[in-house]
CSV table of N, CA and C in Angstrom, one decimal:
chain,number,residue,atom,x,y,z
N,12,UNK,N,11.7,87.2,-11.1
N,12,UNK,CA,12.2,88.1,-12.2
N,12,UNK,C,13.5,88.7,-11.7
N,13,UNK,N,14.3,88.9,-12.7
N,13,UNK,CA,15.6,89.6,-12.4
N,13,UNK,C,15.5,91.1,-12.4
N,14,UNK,N,16.5,91.8,-11.9
N,14,UNK,CA,16.4,93.2,-11.9
N,14,UNK,C,16.4,93.7,-13.4
N,15,UNK,N,15.6,94.7,-13.6
N,15,UNK,CA,15.5,95.2,-15.0
N,15,UNK,C,14.5,94.5,-15.9
N,16,UNK,N,13.9,93.4,-15.4
N,16,UNK,CA,12.9,92.7,-16.1
N,16,UNK,C,11.5,93.1,-15.7
N,17,UNK,N,10.7,93.4,-16.6
N,17,UNK,CA,9.4,93.9,-16.3
N,17,UNK,C,8.4,92.7,-16.5
N,18,UNK,N,7.2,92.8,-15.9
N,18,UNK,CA,6.2,91.7,-16.0
N,18,UNK,C,5.9,91.4,-17.5
N,19,UNK,N,5.9,92.5,-18.3
N,19,UNK,CA,5.6,92.3,-19.7
N,19,UNK,C,6.7,91.5,-20.4
N,20,UNK,N,7.9,91.5,-20.0
N,20,UNK,CA,9.0,90.8,-20.7
N,20,UNK,C,9.3,89.5,-20.0
N,21,UNK,N,8.6,89.1,-19.0
N,21,UNK,CA,8.8,87.8,-18.3
N,21,UNK,C,8.4,86.7,-19.3
N,22,UNK,N,9.1,85.6,-19.3
N,22,UNK,CA,8.7,84.5,-20.2
N,22,UNK,C,7.4,83.9,-19.8
N,23,UNK,N,6.6,83.6,-20.8
N,23,UNK,CA,5.3,83.0,-20.6
N,23,UNK,C,5.4,81.6,-20.2
N,24,UNK,N,4.4,81.2,-19.3
N,24,UNK,CA,4.4,79.8,-18.9
N,24,UNK,C,4.0,78.9,-20.1
N,25,UNK,N,4.7,77.7,-20.1
N,25,UNK,CA,4.4,76.8,-21.2
N,25,UNK,C,3.1,76.0,-20.9
N,26,UNK,N,2.1,76.1,-21.8
N,26,UNK,CA,0.9,75.5,-21.6
N,26,UNK,C,0.7,74.4,-22.7
N,27,UNK,N,0.5,73.2,-22.4
N,27,UNK,CA,0.4,72.2,-23.4
N,27,UNK,C,-0.8,72.4,-24.3
N,28,UNK,N,-0.7,72.1,-25.5
N,28,UNK,CA,-1.8,72.3,-26.5
N,28,UNK,C,-2.8,71.2,-26.3
N,29,UNK,N,-4.1,71.5,-26.0
N,29,UNK,CA,-5.1,70.4,-25.7
N,29,UNK,C,-5.3,69.5,-27.0
N,30,UNK,N,-5.2,70.1,-28.2
N,30,UNK,CA,-5.3,69.3,-29.4
N,30,UNK,C,-4.2,68.3,-29.5
N,31,UNK,N,-3.0,68.7,-29.1
N,31,UNK,CA,-1.8,67.7,-29.2
N,31,UNK,C,-2.0,66.6,-28.2
N,32,UNK,N,-2.5,66.9,-27.0
N,32,UNK,CA,-2.8,65.9,-26.0
N,32,UNK,C,-3.8,64.9,-26.5
N,33,UNK,N,-4.9,65.4,-27.0
N,33,UNK,CA,-5.9,64.5,-27.5
N,33,UNK,C,-5.4,63.6,-28.7
N,34,UNK,N,-4.7,64.2,-29.6
N,34,UNK,CA,-4.1,63.5,-30.7
N,34,UNK,C,-3.1,62.4,-30.2
N,35,UNK,N,-2.3,62.8,-29.3
N,35,UNK,CA,-1.3,61.9,-28.7
N,35,UNK,C,-2.0,60.7,-28.0
N,36,UNK,N,-3.0,61.0,-27.2
N,36,UNK,CA,-3.8,59.9,-26.5
N,36,UNK,C,-4.5,59.0,-27.5
N,37,UNK,N,-5.1,59.6,-28.6
N,37,UNK,CA,-5.8,58.8,-29.6
N,37,UNK,C,-4.8,57.9,-30.3
N,38,UNK,N,-3.6,58.5,-30.7
N,38,UNK,CA,-2.6,57.7,-31.4
N,38,UNK,C,-2.1,56.5,-30.5
N,39,UNK,N,-1.7,56.9,-29.3
N,39,UNK,CA,-1.2,55.9,-28.4
N,39,UNK,C,-2.3,54.8,-28.1
N,40,UNK,N,-3.5,55.2,-27.9
N,40,UNK,CA,-4.6,54.2,-27.7
N,40,UNK,C,-4.7,53.3,-28.9
N,41,UNK,N,-4.7,53.9,-30.1
N,41,UNK,CA,-4.8,53.1,-31.4
N,41,UNK,C,-3.6,52.1,-31.5
N,42,UNK,N,-2.4,52.6,-31.3
N,42,UNK,CA,-1.2,51.8,-31.4
N,42,UNK,C,-1.3,50.6,-30.4
N,43,UNK,N,-1.7,50.8,-29.2
N,43,UNK,CA,-1.8,49.8,-28.2
N,43,UNK,C,-2.9,48.8,-28.7
N,44,UNK,N,-4.0,49.3,-29.2
N,44,UNK,CA,-5.1,48.3,-29.6
N,44,UNK,C,-4.6,47.4,-30.7
N,45,UNK,N,-3.9,48.0,-31.7
N,45,UNK,CA,-3.4,47.2,-32.8
N,45,UNK,C,-2.4,46.2,-32.4
N,46,UNK,N,-1.5,46.6,-31.6
N,46,UNK,CA,-0.4,45.7,-31.0
N,46,UNK,C,-1.0,44.6,-30.2
N,47,UNK,N,-1.9,44.9,-29.3
N,47,UNK,CA,-2.4,43.9,-28.4
N,47,UNK,C,-3.3,43.0,-29.2
N,48,UNK,N,-4.1,43.5,-30.1
N,48,UNK,CA,-5.0,42.6,-30.9
N,48,UNK,C,-4.1,41.6,-31.7
N,49,UNK,N,-3.1,42.1,-32.4
N,49,UNK,CA,-2.2,41.2,-33.2
N,49,UNK,C,-1.5,40.2,-32.3
N,50,UNK,N,-1.1,40.6,-31.1
N,50,UNK,CA,-0.3,39.8,-30.3
N,50,UNK,C,-1.1,38.8,-29.4
N,51,UNK,N,-2.2,39.3,-28.9
N,51,UNK,CA,-3.0,38.5,-27.9
N,51,UNK,C,-4.4,38.2,-28.3
N,52,UNK,N,-4.9,38.9,-29.4
N,52,UNK,CA,-6.3,38.6,-29.8
N,52,UNK,C,-7.3,39.3,-29.0
N,53,UNK,N,-7.0,40.3,-28.2
N,53,UNK,CA,-8.0,41.1,-27.5
N,53,UNK,C,-7.5,42.5,-27.3
N,54,UNK,N,-8.3,43.4,-26.7
N,54,UNK,CA,-7.9,44.7,-26.5
N,54,UNK,C,-7.5,44.9,-25.0
N,55,UNK,N,-6.5,45.6,-24.7
N,55,UNK,CA,-6.1,45.9,-23.4
N,55,UNK,C,-6.9,46.9,-22.7
N,56,UNK,N,-7.5,47.9,-23.5
N,56,UNK,CA,-8.2,49.0,-22.9
N,56,UNK,C,-9.7,48.8,-22.8
N,57,UNK,N,-10.2,47.5,-22.9
N,57,UNK,CA,-11.5,47.2,-22.7
N,57,UNK,C,-12.6,48.0,-23.5
N,58,UNK,N,-12.3,48.2,-24.7
N,58,UNK,CA,-13.3,48.9,-25.6
N,58,UNK,C,-14.6,48.2,-25.6
N,59,UNK,N,-15.7,48.9,-25.9
N,59,UNK,CA,-17.0,48.3,-25.9
N,59,UNK,C,-17.1,47.1,-26.8
N,60,UNK,N,-16.4,47.1,-27.9
N,60,UNK,CA,-16.4,45.9,-28.7
N,60,UNK,C,-15.8,44.7,-28.1
N,61,UNK,N,-15.2,44.8,-27.0
N,61,UNK,CA,-14.7,43.7,-26.2
N,61,UNK,C,-15.6,43.1,-25.2
N,62,UNK,N,-16.9,43.5,-25.2
N,62,UNK,CA,-17.8,43.1,-24.2
N,62,UNK,C,-17.9,41.5,-24.2
N,63,UNK,N,-17.9,40.9,-25.3
N,63,UNK,CA,-18.0,39.4,-25.4
N,63,UNK,C,-16.7,38.8,-24.8
N,64,UNK,N,-15.6,39.4,-25.2
N,64,UNK,CA,-14.3,38.9,-24.6
N,64,UNK,C,-14.3,39.1,-23.1
N,65,UNK,N,-14.8,40.2,-22.6
N,65,UNK,CA,-14.8,40.5,-21.2
N,65,UNK,C,-15.7,39.4,-20.5
N,66,UNK,N,-16.9,39.2,-21.1
N,66,UNK,CA,-17.8,38.2,-20.5
N,66,UNK,C,-17.1,36.8,-20.5
N,67,UNK,N,-16.4,36.5,-21.6
N,67,UNK,CA,-15.7,35.2,-21.7
N,67,UNK,C,-14.6,35.1,-20.6
N,68,UNK,N,-13.9,36.2,-20.3
N,68,UNK,CA,-12.9,36.2,-19.3
N,68,UNK,C,-13.6,36.0,-17.9
N,69,UNK,N,-14.7,36.7,-17.7
N,69,UNK,CA,-15.5,36.5,-16.5
N,69,UNK,C,-15.9,35.1,-16.2
N,70,UNK,N,-16.5,34.5,-17.3
N,70,UNK,CA,-17.0,33.1,-17.1
N,70,UNK,C,-15.8,32.1,-17.0
N,71,UNK,N,-14.7,32.4,-17.5
N,71,UNK,CA,-13.5,31.5,-17.4
N,71,UNK,C,-12.7,31.9,-16.2
N,72,UNK,N,-13.2,32.8,-15.4
N,72,UNK,CA,-12.5,33.2,-14.1
N,72,UNK,C,-11.2,33.8,-14.4
N,73,UNK,N,-11.0,34.5,-15.5
N,73,UNK,CA,-9.8,35.2,-15.8
N,73,UNK,C,-10.0,36.7,-15.5
N,74,UNK,N,-9.8,37.0,-14.2
N,74,UNK,CA,-10.1,38.3,-13.7
N,74,UNK,C,-8.9,39.3,-13.8
N,75,UNK,N,-7.8,38.8,-14.0
N,75,UNK,CA,-6.5,39.6,-14.0
N,75,UNK,C,-6.5,40.7,-15.0
N,76,UNK,N,-7.0,40.5,-16.2
N,76,UNK,CA,-7.0,41.6,-17.2
N,76,UNK,C,-8.0,42.6,-16.8
N,77,UNK,N,-9.1,42.2,-16.4
N,77,UNK,CA,-10.1,43.2,-16.0
N,77,UNK,C,-9.6,44.0,-14.8
N,78,UNK,N,-9.1,43.3,-13.8
N,78,UNK,CA,-8.6,44.0,-12.6
N,78,UNK,C,-7.4,44.9,-12.9
N,79,UNK,N,-6.6,44.5,-13.9
N,79,UNK,CA,-5.4,45.4,-14.2
N,79,UNK,C,-5.9,46.7,-14.8
N,80,UNK,N,-6.9,46.6,-15.7
N,80,UNK,CA,-7.5,47.8,-16.3
N,80,UNK,C,-8.1,48.7,-15.3
N,81,UNK,N,-9.0,48.1,-14.5
N,81,UNK,CA,-9.7,48.9,-13.4
N,81,UNK,C,-8.7,49.5,-12.4
N,82,UNK,N,-7.6,48.7,-12.1
N,82,UNK,CA,-6.6,49.2,-11.2
N,82,UNK,C,-5.9,50.4,-11.8
N,83,UNK,N,-5.6,50.3,-13.1
N,83,UNK,CA,-4.9,51.5,-13.8
N,83,UNK,C,-5.8,52.7,-13.8
N,84,UNK,N,-7.1,52.5,-14.1
N,84,UNK,CA,-8.0,53.7,-14.1
N,84,UNK,C,-8.1,54.2,-12.7
N,85,UNK,N,-8.3,53.3,-11.7
N,85,UNK,CA,-8.4,53.8,-10.3
N,85,UNK,C,-7.1,54.4,-9.8
N,86,UNK,N,-6.0,53.9,-10.2
N,86,UNK,CA,-4.7,54.5,-9.8
N,86,UNK,C,-4.6,55.9,-10.2
N,87,UNK,N,-5.0,56.2,-11.5
N,87,UNK,CA,-4.9,57.6,-12.0
N,87,UNK,C,-5.8,58.5,-11.1
N,88,UNK,N,-7.0,58.0,-10.8
N,88,UNK,CA,-8.0,58.8,-10.0
N,88,UNK,C,-7.4,59.1,-8.7
N,89,UNK,N,-6.7,58.1,-8.0
N,89,UNK,CA,-6.2,58.3,-6.7
N,89,UNK,C,-5.0,59.4,-6.8
N,90,UNK,N,-4.2,59.2,-7.8
N,90,UNK,CA,-3.1,60.2,-8.0
N,90,UNK,C,-3.7,61.6,-8.3
N,91,UNK,N,-4.6,61.6,-9.2
N,91,UNK,CA,-5.2,62.9,-9.6
N,91,UNK,C,-5.9,63.6,-8.4
N,92,UNK,N,-6.7,62.9,-7.6
N,92,UNK,CA,-7.4,63.5,-6.5
N,92,UNK,C,-6.5,63.9,-5.4
N,93,UNK,N,-5.4,63.2,-5.2
N,93,UNK,CA,-4.5,63.5,-4.1
N,93,UNK,C,-3.5,64.6,-4.4
N,94,UNK,N,-3.4,65.0,-5.6
N,94,UNK,CA,-2.4,66.1,-6.0
N,94,UNK,C,-3.1,67.4,-5.9
N,95,UNK,N,-2.4,68.3,-5.3
N,95,UNK,CA,-3.0,69.7,-5.2
N,95,UNK,C,-2.8,70.5,-6.5
N,96,UNK,N,-1.7,70.3,-7.1
N,96,UNK,CA,-1.4,71.0,-8.4
N,96,UNK,C,-1.8,70.1,-9.5
N,97,UNK,N,-2.3,70.7,-10.6
N,97,UNK,CA,-2.9,70.0,-11.7
N,97,UNK,C,-1.8,69.6,-12.7
N,98,UNK,N,-0.9,68.8,-12.3
N,98,UNK,CA,0.2,68.3,-13.2
N,98,UNK,C,0.1,66.8,-13.3
N,99,UNK,N,-1.0,66.3,-13.0
N,99,UNK,CA,-1.1,64.8,-13.0
N,99,UNK,C,-0.8,64.2,-14.4
N,100,UNK,N,-1.2,64.8,-15.5
N,100,UNK,CA,-1.0,64.2,-16.8
N,100,UNK,C,0.5,64.1,-17.0
N,101,UNK,N,1.3,65.1,-16.8
N,101,UNK,CA,2.7,65.1,-17.0
N,101,UNK,C,3.4,64.2,-16.0
N,102,UNK,N,2.8,64.0,-14.9
N,102,UNK,CA,3.5,63.1,-13.9
N,102,UNK,C,3.2,61.6,-14.1
N,103,UNK,N,2.1,61.3,-14.8
N,103,UNK,CA,1.8,59.9,-15.0
N,103,UNK,C,2.3,59.4,-16.4
N,104,UNK,N,2.6,60.3,-17.3
N,104,UNK,CA,3.1,60.0,-18.6
N,104,UNK,C,4.3,59.1,-18.6
N,105,UNK,N,5.4,59.4,-17.8
N,105,UNK,CA,6.5,58.4,-17.8
N,105,UNK,C,6.1,57.1,-17.2
N,106,UNK,N,5.2,57.0,-16.3
N,106,UNK,CA,4.8,55.7,-15.8
N,106,UNK,C,4.1,54.9,-16.9
N,107,UNK,N,3.2,55.5,-17.7
N,107,UNK,CA,2.5,54.9,-18.8
N,107,UNK,C,3.5,54.4,-19.8
N,108,UNK,N,4.5,55.2,-20.1
N,108,UNK,CA,5.5,54.8,-21.1
N,108,UNK,C,6.3,53.6,-20.5
N,109,UNK,N,6.6,53.6,-19.2
N,109,UNK,CA,7.4,52.5,-18.6
N,109,UNK,C,6.5,51.2,-18.6
N,110,UNK,N,5.2,51.3,-18.3
N,110,UNK,CA,4.4,50.2,-18.4
N,110,UNK,C,4.3,49.5,-19.8
N,111,UNK,N,4.2,50.4,-20.8
N,111,UNK,CA,4.1,49.9,-22.2
N,111,UNK,C,5.4,49.3,-22.6
N,112,UNK,N,6.5,49.9,-22.2
N,112,UNK,CA,7.9,49.4,-22.6
N,112,UNK,C,8.1,48.1,-21.9
N,113,UNK,N,7.8,48.0,-20.6
N,113,UNK,CA,8.0,46.8,-19.9
N,113,UNK,C,7.1,45.6,-20.4
N,114,UNK,N,5.9,46.0,-20.9
N,114,UNK,CA,5.1,44.9,-21.5
N,114,UNK,C,5.7,44.4,-22.7
N,115,UNK,N,6.2,45.3,-23.5
N,115,UNK,CA,6.9,44.9,-24.8
N,115,UNK,C,8.1,44.0,-24.5
N,116,UNK,N,8.9,44.5,-23.5
N,116,UNK,CA,10.1,43.8,-23.1
N,116,UNK,C,9.8,42.4,-22.5
N,117,UNK,N,8.8,42.4,-21.7
N,117,UNK,CA,8.3,41.2,-21.1
N,117,UNK,C,7.9,40.2,-22.1
N,118,UNK,N,7.2,40.6,-23.1
N,118,UNK,CA,6.7,39.8,-24.2
N,118,UNK,C,7.9,39.1,-24.9
N,119,UNK,N,8.9,39.9,-25.2
N,119,UNK,CA,10.1,39.4,-25.9
N,119,UNK,C,10.9,38.5,-25.1
N,120,UNK,N,11.1,38.8,-23.8
N,120,UNK,CA,11.9,38.0,-22.9
N,120,UNK,C,11.3,36.7,-22.5
N,121,UNK,N,9.9,36.7,-22.4
N,121,UNK,CA,9.2,35.6,-21.9
N,121,UNK,C,8.8,34.6,-23.0
N,122,UNK,N,9.2,34.8,-24.2
N,122,UNK,CA,8.9,34.0,-25.3
N,122,UNK,C,7.4,33.9,-25.5
N,123,UNK,N,6.7,35.1,-25.5
N,123,UNK,CA,5.3,35.1,-25.9
N,123,UNK,C,4.4,34.9,-24.7
N,124,UNK,N,4.8,35.0,-23.5
N,124,UNK,CA,3.9,34.8,-22.3
N,124,UNK,C,2.8,35.9,-22.4
N,125,UNK,N,1.6,35.5,-22.0
N,125,UNK,CA,0.5,36.5,-22.0
N,125,UNK,C,0.4,37.3,-20.8
N,126,UNK,N,1.3,37.1,-19.8
N,126,UNK,CA,1.2,37.9,-18.6
N,126,UNK,C,1.6,39.4,-18.8
N,127,UNK,N,2.4,39.7,-19.8
N,127,UNK,CA,2.7,41.1,-20.0
N,127,UNK,C,1.5,41.9,-20.4
N,128,UNK,N,0.5,41.3,-20.9
N,128,UNK,CA,-0.7,42.1,-21.2
N,128,UNK,C,-1.3,42.8,-20.0
N,129,UNK,N,-1.1,42.3,-18.8
N,129,UNK,CA,-1.6,43.0,-17.6
N,129,UNK,C,-1.0,44.4,-17.5
N,130,UNK,N,0.3,44.5,-17.8
N,130,UNK,CA,0.9,45.9,-17.8
N,130,UNK,C,0.2,46.8,-18.8
N,131,UNK,N,-0.1,46.3,-20.0
N,131,UNK,CA,-0.9,47.1,-20.9
N,131,UNK,C,-2.2,47.4,-20.4
N,132,UNK,N,-2.9,46.5,-19.7
N,132,UNK,CA,-4.2,46.8,-19.1
N,132,UNK,C,-4.1,48.0,-18.1
N,133,UNK,N,-3.1,47.9,-17.2
N,133,UNK,CA,-2.9,49.0,-16.3
N,133,UNK,C,-2.6,50.3,-17.0
N,134,UNK,N,-1.7,50.3,-18.0
N,134,UNK,CA,-1.4,51.5,-18.7
N,134,UNK,C,-2.6,52.1,-19.5
N,135,UNK,N,-3.3,51.2,-20.1
N,135,UNK,CA,-4.5,51.6,-20.8
N,135,UNK,C,-5.6,52.2,-19.9
N,136,UNK,N,-5.7,51.7,-18.7
N,136,UNK,CA,-6.6,52.2,-17.7
N,136,UNK,C,-6.2,53.7,-17.3
N,137,UNK,N,-4.9,53.9,-17.1
N,137,UNK,CA,-4.4,55.2,-16.8
N,137,UNK,C,-4.6,56.2,-18.0
N,138,UNK,N,-4.3,55.7,-19.2
N,138,UNK,CA,-4.5,56.6,-20.4
N,138,UNK,C,-6.0,56.9,-20.5
N,139,UNK,N,-6.9,56.0,-20.4
N,139,UNK,CA,-8.3,56.3,-20.5
N,139,UNK,C,-8.8,57.2,-19.4
N,140,UNK,N,-8.3,57.0,-18.2
N,140,UNK,CA,-8.7,57.9,-17.1
N,140,UNK,C,-8.1,59.3,-17.3
N,141,UNK,N,-6.9,59.4,-17.8
N,141,UNK,CA,-6.3,60.8,-18.2
N,141,UNK,C,-7.1,61.4,-19.3
N,142,UNK,N,-7.5,60.6,-20.3
N,142,UNK,CA,-8.3,61.2,-21.4
N,142,UNK,C,-9.6,61.7,-20.9
N,143,UNK,N,-10.3,60.9,-20.1
N,143,UNK,CA,-11.6,61.3,-19.5
N,143,UNK,C,-11.5,62.5,-18.7
N,144,UNK,N,-10.4,62.6,-17.9
N,144,UNK,CA,-10.2,63.7,-17.0
N,144,UNK,C,-9.9,65.0,-17.7
N,145,UNK,N,-9.1,64.9,-18.7
N,145,UNK,CA,-8.7,66.1,-19.4
N,145,UNK,C,-9.6,66.6,-20.5
N,146,UNK,N,-10.3,65.6,-21.2
N,146,UNK,CA,-11.2,66.0,-22.3
N,146,UNK,C,-12.7,65.8,-22.0
N,147,UNK,N,-13.0,65.1,-20.9
N,147,UNK,CA,-14.4,64.9,-20.6
N,147,UNK,C,-14.9,63.6,-21.2
N,148,UNK,N,-14.1,63.0,-22.1
N,148,UNK,CA,-14.6,61.7,-22.7
N,148,UNK,C,-13.4,60.8,-23.0
N,149,UNK,N,-13.6,59.6,-23.0
N,149,UNK,CA,-12.6,58.6,-23.4
N,149,UNK,C,-12.6,58.5,-24.9
N,150,UNK,N,-11.6,58.9,-25.6
N,150,UNK,CA,-11.6,59.0,-27.0
N,150,UNK,C,-11.6,57.7,-27.8
N,151,UNK,N,-11.3,56.6,-27.1
N,151,UNK,CA,-11.3,55.3,-27.8
N,151,UNK,C,-12.4,54.4,-27.4
N,152,UNK,N,-13.4,54.9,-26.7
N,152,UNK,CA,-14.5,54.0,-26.2
N,152,UNK,C,-15.8,54.6,-26.7
N,153,UNK,N,-16.8,53.8,-27.0
N,153,UNK,CA,-18.1,54.2,-27.4
N,153,UNK,C,-18.9,54.6,-26.1
N,154,UNK,N,-18.8,53.7,-25.1
N,154,UNK,CA,-19.4,54.0,-23.8
N,154,UNK,C,-18.3,54.0,-22.8
N,155,UNK,N,-18.6,54.6,-21.6
N,155,UNK,CA,-17.6,54.6,-20.6
N,155,UNK,C,-18.0,53.9,-19.3
N,156,UNK,N,-18.8,52.9,-19.4
N,156,UNK,CA,-19.4,52.2,-18.2
N,156,UNK,C,-18.3,51.7,-17.3
N,157,UNK,N,-17.3,51.0,-17.9
N,157,UNK,CA,-16.3,50.4,-17.1
N,157,UNK,C,-15.4,51.5,-16.5
N,158,UNK,N,-15.2,52.6,-17.3
N,158,UNK,CA,-14.4,53.7,-16.8
N,158,UNK,C,-15.1,54.3,-15.6
N,159,UNK,N,-16.4,54.5,-15.6
N,159,UNK,CA,-17.2,55.0,-14.5
N,159,UNK,C,-17.0,54.2,-13.3
N,160,UNK,N,-17.1,52.9,-13.5
N,160,UNK,CA,-17.0,51.9,-12.4
N,160,UNK,C,-15.6,52.1,-11.8
N,161,UNK,N,-14.5,52.1,-12.6
N,161,UNK,CA,-13.2,52.2,-12.2
N,161,UNK,C,-12.9,53.5,-11.5
N,162,UNK,N,-13.5,54.6,-12.0
N,162,UNK,CA,-13.4,55.9,-11.4
N,162,UNK,C,-14.0,55.9,-10.0
N,163,UNK,N,-15.1,55.3,-9.8
N,163,UNK,CA,-15.8,55.2,-8.5
N,163,UNK,C,-15.0,54.4,-7.5
N,164,UNK,N,-14.4,53.3,-8.0
N,164,UNK,CA,-13.5,52.5,-7.1
N,164,UNK,C,-12.3,53.3,-6.7
N,165,UNK,N,-11.7,54.0,-7.6
N,165,UNK,CA,-10.5,54.8,-7.3
N,165,UNK,C,-10.9,55.9,-6.3
N,166,UNK,N,-12.0,56.6,-6.5
N,166,UNK,CA,-12.5,57.6,-5.6
N,166,UNK,C,-12.8,57.1,-4.2
N,167,UNK,N,-13.4,55.9,-4.2
N,167,UNK,CA,-13.8,55.3,-2.9
N,167,UNK,C,-12.5,54.9,-2.1
N,168,UNK,N,-11.5,54.3,-2.8
N,168,UNK,CA,-10.2,54.0,-2.2
N,168,UNK,C,-9.5,55.2,-1.6
N,169,UNK,N,-9.5,56.3,-2.4
N,169,UNK,CA,-8.9,57.5,-1.9
N,169,UNK,C,-9.5,58.0,-0.7
N,170,UNK,N,-10.9,58.0,-0.7
N,170,UNK,CA,-11.6,58.5,0.5
N,170,UNK,C,-11.4,57.6,1.7
N,171,UNK,N,-11.2,56.3,1.5
N,171,UNK,CA,-10.9,55.4,2.6
N,171,UNK,C,-9.5,55.8,3.2
N,172,UNK,N,-8.6,56.0,2.3
N,172,UNK,CA,-7.2,56.3,2.7
N,172,UNK,C,-7.2,57.7,3.4
N,173,UNK,N,-7.9,58.7,2.9
N,173,UNK,CA,-8.0,60.0,3.6
N,173,UNK,C,-8.6,59.8,4.9
N,174,UNK,N,-9.7,59.0,5.0
N,174,UNK,CA,-10.4,58.8,6.3
N,174,UNK,C,-9.5,58.2,7.3
N,175,UNK,N,-8.7,57.2,6.9
N,175,UNK,CA,-7.7,56.6,7.8
N,175,UNK,C,-6.7,57.6,8.3
N,176,UNK,N,-6.2,58.4,7.4
N,176,UNK,CA,-5.2,59.5,7.7
N,176,UNK,C,-5.8,60.5,8.7
N,177,UNK,N,-7.1,60.9,8.5
N,177,UNK,CA,-7.7,61.9,9.4
N,177,UNK,C,-7.9,61.2,10.7
N,178,UNK,N,-8.4,60.0,10.8
N,178,UNK,CA,-8.6,59.3,12.0
N,178,UNK,C,-7.3,59.2,12.8
N,179,UNK,N,-6.2,58.8,12.1
N,179,UNK,CA,-4.9,58.7,12.7
N,179,UNK,C,-4.4,60.0,13.3
N,180,UNK,N,-4.6,61.1,12.5
N,180,UNK,CA,-4.2,62.4,13.0
N,180,UNK,C,-5.0,62.8,14.3
N,181,UNK,N,-6.3,62.5,14.3
N,181,UNK,CA,-7.1,62.8,15.4
N,181,UNK,C,-6.6,62.1,16.7
N,182,UNK,N,-6.3,60.8,16.5
N,182,UNK,CA,-5.8,60.0,17.6
N,182,UNK,C,-4.5,60.5,18.1
N,183,UNK,N,-3.6,61.0,17.2
N,183,UNK,CA,-2.3,61.5,17.6
N,183,UNK,C,-2.5,62.8,18.4
N,184,UNK,N,-3.6,63.6,18.1
N,184,UNK,CA,-3.9,64.8,18.8
N,184,UNK,C,-4.7,64.6,20.0
N,185,UNK,N,-5.1,63.3,20.3
N,185,UNK,CA,-5.9,63.0,21.5
N,185,UNK,C,-7.3,63.3,21.3
N,186,UNK,N,-7.8,63.4,20.0
N,186,UNK,CA,-9.2,63.8,19.8
N,186,UNK,C,-10.1,62.6,19.6
N,187,UNK,N,-9.7,61.4,19.8
N,187,UNK,CA,-10.6,60.3,19.7
N,187,UNK,C,-10.5,59.5,18.5
């Protein structure tokens, strides 16, 4: 505060409106679903309605889409749990935008190659993880089984990384 400014006249902190966040996440999720369905014939965010598509991918050994979604969900968890300040949503938003924009650009430049859907899978995993973290539910899924699995994998990876860092610090201090 500057001289002459009282606590009552200090500017209030800007707090995002939770309803705007949920609306934005739902809109973005819906837009991605429509775009990906029209372009690729599947959903990038692994909605429950895609269970048969998911099983088809598994039996055809097409693990990349599933891994990209789980990786995006897990990446959000790692970022979220490793940050001390609760600004994860605003810090991952530019990354999600970049992933979606690069997927669109990749689709246009590659003459319809299906590889750019992997970027949408990662971005959708991040969006769904952010949605689950901030609202307690994934707004575009009926069930959250895959999200729970991805969350557990992200948590496990973070704890492995923290354990390695702690072990390394102990060795540097001569503690074994």
